[in-house]
Coordinates of C-alpha atoms in Angstrom, one line a residue:
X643 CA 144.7 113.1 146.2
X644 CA 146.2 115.0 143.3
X645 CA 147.0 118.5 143.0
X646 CA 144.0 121.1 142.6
X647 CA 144.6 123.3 139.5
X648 CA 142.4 126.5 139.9
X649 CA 142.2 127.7 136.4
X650 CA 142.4 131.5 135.7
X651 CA 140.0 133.4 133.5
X652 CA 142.7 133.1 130.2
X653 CA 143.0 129.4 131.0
X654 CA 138.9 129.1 130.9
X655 CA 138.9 130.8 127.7
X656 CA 141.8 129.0 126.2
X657 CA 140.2 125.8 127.1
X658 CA 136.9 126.8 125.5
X659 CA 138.5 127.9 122.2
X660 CA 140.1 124.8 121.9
X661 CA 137.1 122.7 122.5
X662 CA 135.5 124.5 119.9
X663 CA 138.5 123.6 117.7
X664 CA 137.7 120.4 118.4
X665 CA 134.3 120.3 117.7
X666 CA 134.7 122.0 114.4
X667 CA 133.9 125.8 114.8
X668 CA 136.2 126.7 113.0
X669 CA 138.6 124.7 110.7
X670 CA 141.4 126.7 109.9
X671 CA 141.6 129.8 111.8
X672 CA 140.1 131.4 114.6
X673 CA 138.4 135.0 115.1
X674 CA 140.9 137.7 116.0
X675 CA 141.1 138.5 119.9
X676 CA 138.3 141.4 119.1
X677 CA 135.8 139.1 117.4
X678 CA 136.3 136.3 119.6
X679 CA 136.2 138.8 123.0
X680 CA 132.2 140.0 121.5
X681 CA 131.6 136.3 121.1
X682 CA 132.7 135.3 124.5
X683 CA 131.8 138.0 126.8
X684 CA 135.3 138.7 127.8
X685 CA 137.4 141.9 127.4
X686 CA 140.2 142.0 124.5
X687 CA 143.2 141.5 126.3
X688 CA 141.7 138.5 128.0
X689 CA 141.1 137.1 124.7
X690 CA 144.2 138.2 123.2
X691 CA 146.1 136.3 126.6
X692 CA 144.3 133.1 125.4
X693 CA 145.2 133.0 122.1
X694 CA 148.6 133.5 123.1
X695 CA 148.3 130.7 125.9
X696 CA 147.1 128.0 122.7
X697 CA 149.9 129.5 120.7
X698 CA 152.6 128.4 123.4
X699 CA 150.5 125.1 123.7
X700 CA 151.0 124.6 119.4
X701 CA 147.3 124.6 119.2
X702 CA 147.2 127.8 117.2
X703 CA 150.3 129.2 115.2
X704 CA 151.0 133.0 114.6
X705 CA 150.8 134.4 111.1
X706 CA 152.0 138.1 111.5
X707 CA 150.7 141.0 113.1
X708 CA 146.8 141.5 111.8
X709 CA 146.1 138.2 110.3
X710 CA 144.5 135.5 112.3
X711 CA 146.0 132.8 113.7
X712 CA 146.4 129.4 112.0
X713 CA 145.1 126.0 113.6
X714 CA 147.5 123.2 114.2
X715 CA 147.0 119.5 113.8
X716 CA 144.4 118.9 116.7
X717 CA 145.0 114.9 116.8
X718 CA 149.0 115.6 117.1
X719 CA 150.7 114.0 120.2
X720 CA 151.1 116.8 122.9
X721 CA 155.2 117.3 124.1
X722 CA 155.9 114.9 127.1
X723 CA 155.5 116.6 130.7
X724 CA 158.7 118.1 132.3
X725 CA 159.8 118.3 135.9
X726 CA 160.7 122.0 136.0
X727 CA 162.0 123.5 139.1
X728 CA 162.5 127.9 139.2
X729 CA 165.0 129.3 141.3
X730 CA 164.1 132.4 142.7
X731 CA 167.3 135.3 143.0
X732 CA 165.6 135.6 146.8
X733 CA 162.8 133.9 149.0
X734 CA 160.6 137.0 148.3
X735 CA 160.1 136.2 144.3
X736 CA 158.0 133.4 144.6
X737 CA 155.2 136.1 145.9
X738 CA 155.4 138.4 142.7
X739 CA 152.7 138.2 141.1
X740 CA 154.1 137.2 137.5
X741 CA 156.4 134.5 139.1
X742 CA 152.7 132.9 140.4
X743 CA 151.6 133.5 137.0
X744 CA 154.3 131.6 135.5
X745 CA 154.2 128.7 137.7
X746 CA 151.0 128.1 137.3
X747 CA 150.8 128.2 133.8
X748 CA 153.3 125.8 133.4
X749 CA 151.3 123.5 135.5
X750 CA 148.1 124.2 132.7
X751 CA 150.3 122.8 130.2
X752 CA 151.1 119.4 132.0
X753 CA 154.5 120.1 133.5
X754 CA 155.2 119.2 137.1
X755 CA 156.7 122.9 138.3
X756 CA 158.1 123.9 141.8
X757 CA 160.1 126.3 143.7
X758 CA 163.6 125.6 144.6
X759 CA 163.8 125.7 148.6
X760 CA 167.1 127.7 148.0
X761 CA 166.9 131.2 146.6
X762 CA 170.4 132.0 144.8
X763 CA 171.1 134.7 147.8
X764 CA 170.4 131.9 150.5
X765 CA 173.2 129.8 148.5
X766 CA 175.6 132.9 148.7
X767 CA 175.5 133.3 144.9
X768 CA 178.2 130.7 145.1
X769 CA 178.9 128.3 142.3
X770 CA 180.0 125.8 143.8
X771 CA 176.9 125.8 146.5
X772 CA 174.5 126.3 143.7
X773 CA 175.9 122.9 141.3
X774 CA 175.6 121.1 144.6
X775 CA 172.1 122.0 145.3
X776 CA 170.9 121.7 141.7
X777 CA 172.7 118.1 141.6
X778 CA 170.7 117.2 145.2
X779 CA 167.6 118.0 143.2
X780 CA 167.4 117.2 139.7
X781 CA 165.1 117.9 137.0
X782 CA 164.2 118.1 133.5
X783 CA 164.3 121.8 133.3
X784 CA 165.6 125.3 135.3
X785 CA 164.3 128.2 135.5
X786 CA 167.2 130.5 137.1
X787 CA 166.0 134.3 137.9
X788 CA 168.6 136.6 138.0
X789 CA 171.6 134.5 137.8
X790 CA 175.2 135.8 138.1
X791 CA 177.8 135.2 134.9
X792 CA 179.7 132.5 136.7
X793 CA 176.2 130.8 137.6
X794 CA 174.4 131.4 134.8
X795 CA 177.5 129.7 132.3
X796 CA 177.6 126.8 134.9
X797 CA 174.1 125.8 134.0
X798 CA 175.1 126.3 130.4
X799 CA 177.5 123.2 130.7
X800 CA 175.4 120.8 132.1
X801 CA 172.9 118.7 130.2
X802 CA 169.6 119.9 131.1
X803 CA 168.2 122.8 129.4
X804 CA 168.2 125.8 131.8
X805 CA 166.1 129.4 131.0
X806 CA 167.9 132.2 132.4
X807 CA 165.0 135.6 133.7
X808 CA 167.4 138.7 134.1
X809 CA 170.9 138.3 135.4
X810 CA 173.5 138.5 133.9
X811 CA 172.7 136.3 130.4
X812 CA 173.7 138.8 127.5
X813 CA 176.6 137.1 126.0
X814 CA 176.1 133.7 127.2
X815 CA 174.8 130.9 125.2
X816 CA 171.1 130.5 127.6
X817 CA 167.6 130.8 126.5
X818 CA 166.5 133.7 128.1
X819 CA 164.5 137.0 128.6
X820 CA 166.3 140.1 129.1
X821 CA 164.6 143.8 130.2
X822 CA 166.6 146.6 128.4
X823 CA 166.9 149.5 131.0
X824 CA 169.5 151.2 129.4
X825 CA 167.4 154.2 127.1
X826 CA 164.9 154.5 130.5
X827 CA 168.1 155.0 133.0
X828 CA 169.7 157.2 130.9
X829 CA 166.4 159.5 130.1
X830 CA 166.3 159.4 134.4
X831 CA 170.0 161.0 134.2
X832 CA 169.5 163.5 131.8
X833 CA 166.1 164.8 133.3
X834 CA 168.3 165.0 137.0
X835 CA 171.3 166.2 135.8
X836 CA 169.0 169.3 133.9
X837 CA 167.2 169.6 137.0
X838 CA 171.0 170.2 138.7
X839 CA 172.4 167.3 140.0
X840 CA 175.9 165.9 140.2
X841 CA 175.7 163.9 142.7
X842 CA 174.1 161.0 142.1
X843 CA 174.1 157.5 143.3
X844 CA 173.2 153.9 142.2
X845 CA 173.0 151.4 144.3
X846 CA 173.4 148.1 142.8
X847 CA 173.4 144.2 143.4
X848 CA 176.6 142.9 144.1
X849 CA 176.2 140.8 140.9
X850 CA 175.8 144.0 138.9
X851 CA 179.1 145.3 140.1
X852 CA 181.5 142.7 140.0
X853 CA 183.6 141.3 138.6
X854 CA 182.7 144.4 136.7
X855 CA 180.0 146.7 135.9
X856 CA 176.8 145.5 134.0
X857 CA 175.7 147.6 130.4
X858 CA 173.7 149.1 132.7
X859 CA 175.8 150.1 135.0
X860 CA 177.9 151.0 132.5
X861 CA 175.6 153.0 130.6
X862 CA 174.7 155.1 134.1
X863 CA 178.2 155.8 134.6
X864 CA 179.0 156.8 131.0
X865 CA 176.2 159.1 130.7
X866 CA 177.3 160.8 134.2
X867 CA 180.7 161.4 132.1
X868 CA 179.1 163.0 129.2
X869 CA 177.8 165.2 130.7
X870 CA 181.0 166.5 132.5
X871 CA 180.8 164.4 135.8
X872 CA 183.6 162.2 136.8
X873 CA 182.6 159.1 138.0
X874 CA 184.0 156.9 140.5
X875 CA 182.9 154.7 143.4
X876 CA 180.5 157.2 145.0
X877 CA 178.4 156.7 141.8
X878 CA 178.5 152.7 141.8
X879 CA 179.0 151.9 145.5
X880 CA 180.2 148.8 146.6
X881 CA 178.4 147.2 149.7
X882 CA 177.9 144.2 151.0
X883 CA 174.5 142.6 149.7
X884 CA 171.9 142.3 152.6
X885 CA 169.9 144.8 155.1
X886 CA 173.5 145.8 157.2
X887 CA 175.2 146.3 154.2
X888 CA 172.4 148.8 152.4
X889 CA 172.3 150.9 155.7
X890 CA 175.9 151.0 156.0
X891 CA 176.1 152.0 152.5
X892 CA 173.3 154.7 153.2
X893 CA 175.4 155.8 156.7
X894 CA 178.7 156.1 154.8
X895 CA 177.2 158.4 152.1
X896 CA 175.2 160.3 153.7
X897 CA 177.6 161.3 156.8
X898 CA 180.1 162.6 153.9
X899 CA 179.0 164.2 150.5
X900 CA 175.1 163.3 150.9
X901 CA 174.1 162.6 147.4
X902 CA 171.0 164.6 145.7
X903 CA 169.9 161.8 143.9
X904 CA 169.3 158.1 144.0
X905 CA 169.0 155.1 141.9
X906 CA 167.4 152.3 143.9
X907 CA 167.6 148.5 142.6
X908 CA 164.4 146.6 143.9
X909 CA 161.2 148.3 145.4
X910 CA 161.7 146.6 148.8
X911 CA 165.1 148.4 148.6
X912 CA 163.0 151.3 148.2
X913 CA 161.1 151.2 151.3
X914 CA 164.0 150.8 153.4
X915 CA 165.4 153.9 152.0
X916 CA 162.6 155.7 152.7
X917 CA 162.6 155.3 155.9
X918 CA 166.1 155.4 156.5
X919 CA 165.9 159.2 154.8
X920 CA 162.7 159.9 156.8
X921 CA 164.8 159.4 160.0
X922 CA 167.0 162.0 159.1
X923 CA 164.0 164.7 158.0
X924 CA 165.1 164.1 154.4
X925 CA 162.2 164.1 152.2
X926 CA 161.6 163.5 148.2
X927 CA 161.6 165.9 146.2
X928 CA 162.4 168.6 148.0
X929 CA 166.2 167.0 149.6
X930 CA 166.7 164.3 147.2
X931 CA 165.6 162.7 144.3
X932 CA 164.7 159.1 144.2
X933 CA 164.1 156.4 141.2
X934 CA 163.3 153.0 142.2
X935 CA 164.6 150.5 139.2
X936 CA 161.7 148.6 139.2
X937 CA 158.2 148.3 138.9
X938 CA 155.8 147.9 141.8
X939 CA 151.9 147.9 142.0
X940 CA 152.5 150.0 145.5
X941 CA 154.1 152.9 144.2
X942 CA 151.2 154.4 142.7
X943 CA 149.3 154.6 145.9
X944 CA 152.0 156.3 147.3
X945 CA 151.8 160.5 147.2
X946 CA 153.7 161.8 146.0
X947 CA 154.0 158.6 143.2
X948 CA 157.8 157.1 143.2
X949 CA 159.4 157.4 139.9
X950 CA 160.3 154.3 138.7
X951 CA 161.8 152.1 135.7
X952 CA 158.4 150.5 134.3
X953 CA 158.5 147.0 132.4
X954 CA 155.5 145.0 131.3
X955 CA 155.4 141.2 133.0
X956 CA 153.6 139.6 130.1
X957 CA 156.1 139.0 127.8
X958 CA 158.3 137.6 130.5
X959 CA 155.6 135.0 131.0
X960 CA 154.9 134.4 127.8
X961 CA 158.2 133.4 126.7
X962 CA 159.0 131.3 129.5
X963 CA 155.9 129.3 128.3
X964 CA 157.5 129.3 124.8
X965 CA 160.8 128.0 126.1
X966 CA 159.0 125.1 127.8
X967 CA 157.0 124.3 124.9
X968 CA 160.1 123.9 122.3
X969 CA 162.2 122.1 124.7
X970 CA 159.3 119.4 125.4
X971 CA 159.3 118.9 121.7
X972 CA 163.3 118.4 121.8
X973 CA 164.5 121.5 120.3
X974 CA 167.6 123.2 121.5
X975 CA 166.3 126.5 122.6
X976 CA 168.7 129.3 123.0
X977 CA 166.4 132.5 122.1
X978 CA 166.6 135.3 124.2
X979 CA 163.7 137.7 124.4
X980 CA 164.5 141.9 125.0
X981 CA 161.8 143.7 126.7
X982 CA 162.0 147.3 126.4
X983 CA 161.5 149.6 129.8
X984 CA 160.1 152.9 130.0
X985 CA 160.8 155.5 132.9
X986 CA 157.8 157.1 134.6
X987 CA 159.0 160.0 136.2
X988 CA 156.8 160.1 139.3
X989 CA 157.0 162.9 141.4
X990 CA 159.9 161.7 143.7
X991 CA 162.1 163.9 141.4
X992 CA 162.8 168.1 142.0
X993 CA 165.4 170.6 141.4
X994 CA 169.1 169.4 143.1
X995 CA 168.6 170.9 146.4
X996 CA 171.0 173.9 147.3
X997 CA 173.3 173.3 150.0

């Protein structure tokens, strides 16, 4: 028996505008998303979503912002099917929801998609343990998520075409999609340090600190300076990347100079923290501050709501589905795609407590 594909709201509305191609509706170009969303019975951004989904399928093609979209040749062969595998950074990414999103998107447009059964932390974030896995299990295509330097340029020198989500991919010659962090962390550091802090504390992935610091870290640390605090390794911890290491981490700062602020990577992170502070009768805001660098759907049922480093998914989707439609078609794909972040203050921040 073959694989059941549950199709998605978008994809039924993508596949209905494109039978109506078909059949003639309309010849050149379609309705805009507003038009086509009265037509349908659908909201805006639904439409919208689908007209971007036949865009990444070459059915429709983009004229600028405000002018409808153009219709491709119909009868054109579609691009051959590819066997792409994603590679989660951890076990726990296959569950987000835009990672199920992805996948299953690329299996609306033909391609044969699965999940590594190695995460880059079960393989140690090890080169060498990586190039052996991904030679065990070839395909057509990678998607790598979160990928170290020395990874991420290893995948660069082989022959199949790789897309690199996060990580470490800057300045290194990958298709990818990047989310710029930088103006949303610094805002975070400004609004703390006016509210009194100095010490404050970001704890990274290992990845993020060596060999060296990211441009984000980078940017953290630099804005600490200018505005008269000198950095060191209290700022940019180093620890060892698991559930030990974070509580150690937590143990060794806050049994010395407990910081009045903190920068946590991943929302999971986050959780741990919170309890680990809870334990000690240390509460946000009123002890410490606390900004989770991610997004999660769970922070806003949470009172008060955790401030946070909000990104929008969508684009990261959508330009995966791009990547995978040009390199079908046998182009050599090295666009990278910046998403721009936004902090949401929350109320997890207060005044620097007064010791």
């Amino acid at each position: 028996m073959g694989q059941l594909i549950f199709m998605s709201k978008i994809e039924q509305v993508a596949a209905h505008l494109r039978e109506e191609m078909v059949r003639g509706r309309w010849s050149k170009e379609v309705p805009g998303r507003e038009e086509l969303a009265t037509q349908l019975g659908v909201n805006s951004k639904t439409a919208e979503s689908a007209l971007r989904l036949l865009e990444s399928k070459g059915v429709l093609i983009a004229q600028g912002a405000g002018r409808r979209r153009k219709i491709a040749n119909l009868n054109s062969s579609a691009p051959p099917a590819l066997r792409i595998t994603l590679m989660p950074y951890e076990q726990s990414d296959r569950f987000d929801s835009y990672y199920v999103e992805t996948l299953h998107q690329l299996s609306a447009l033909g391609h044969i998609t699965t999940f590594a059964e190695k995460s880059l932390q079960d393989l140690g974030m090890d080169v060498k343990r990586v190039a052996s896995f991904v030679k065990s299990n070839p395909a057509d295509a990678w998607i790598v998520t979160s990928g170290s330097k020395g990874i991420l340029e290893w995948f660069t020198a082989q022959n199949f075409p790789t897309f690199a989500k996060f990580g470490r991919c800057r300045e290194i010659p990958i298709s990818g999609v990047l989310i710029n962090k930088i103006p949303a962390v610094t805002e975070a550091v400004r609004k703390l340090i006016a509210l009194g802090h100095r010490r404050i504390v970001m704890l990274e992935r290992t990845e993020r600190r060596k060999p060296h610091p990211g441009m984000l870290e980078r940017a953290f640390l630099d804005e600490l300076e200018r505005n008269g605090i000198k950095t060191g390794a209290y700022h940019l911890p180093d620890w060892d990347d698991n559930i030990g290491g974070f509580y150690r981490c937590l143990d060794s700062l806050f049994n010395t100079t407990p910081p009045t602020a903190l920068f946590i990577s991943e929302s999971y992170q986050m959780v741990a923290a919170q309890q680990y502070l809870a334990r000690k009768g240390i509460m946000a805001p009123e002890d410490i501050s606390l900004i989770c660098q991610d997004p999660s759907s769970a922070f806003s049922w949470c009172v008060p709501e955790i401030s946070h480093i909000y990104w929008d998914s969508k684009p990261v989707v959508t330009s995966i589905l791009q990547w995978a439609n040009r390199i079908a078609r046998g182009k050599n794909d090295r666009k990278k795609n910046v998403i721009l972040a936004e902090f949401i203050e929350g109320g997890t921040i207060g005044p620097a407590p007064k010791f």
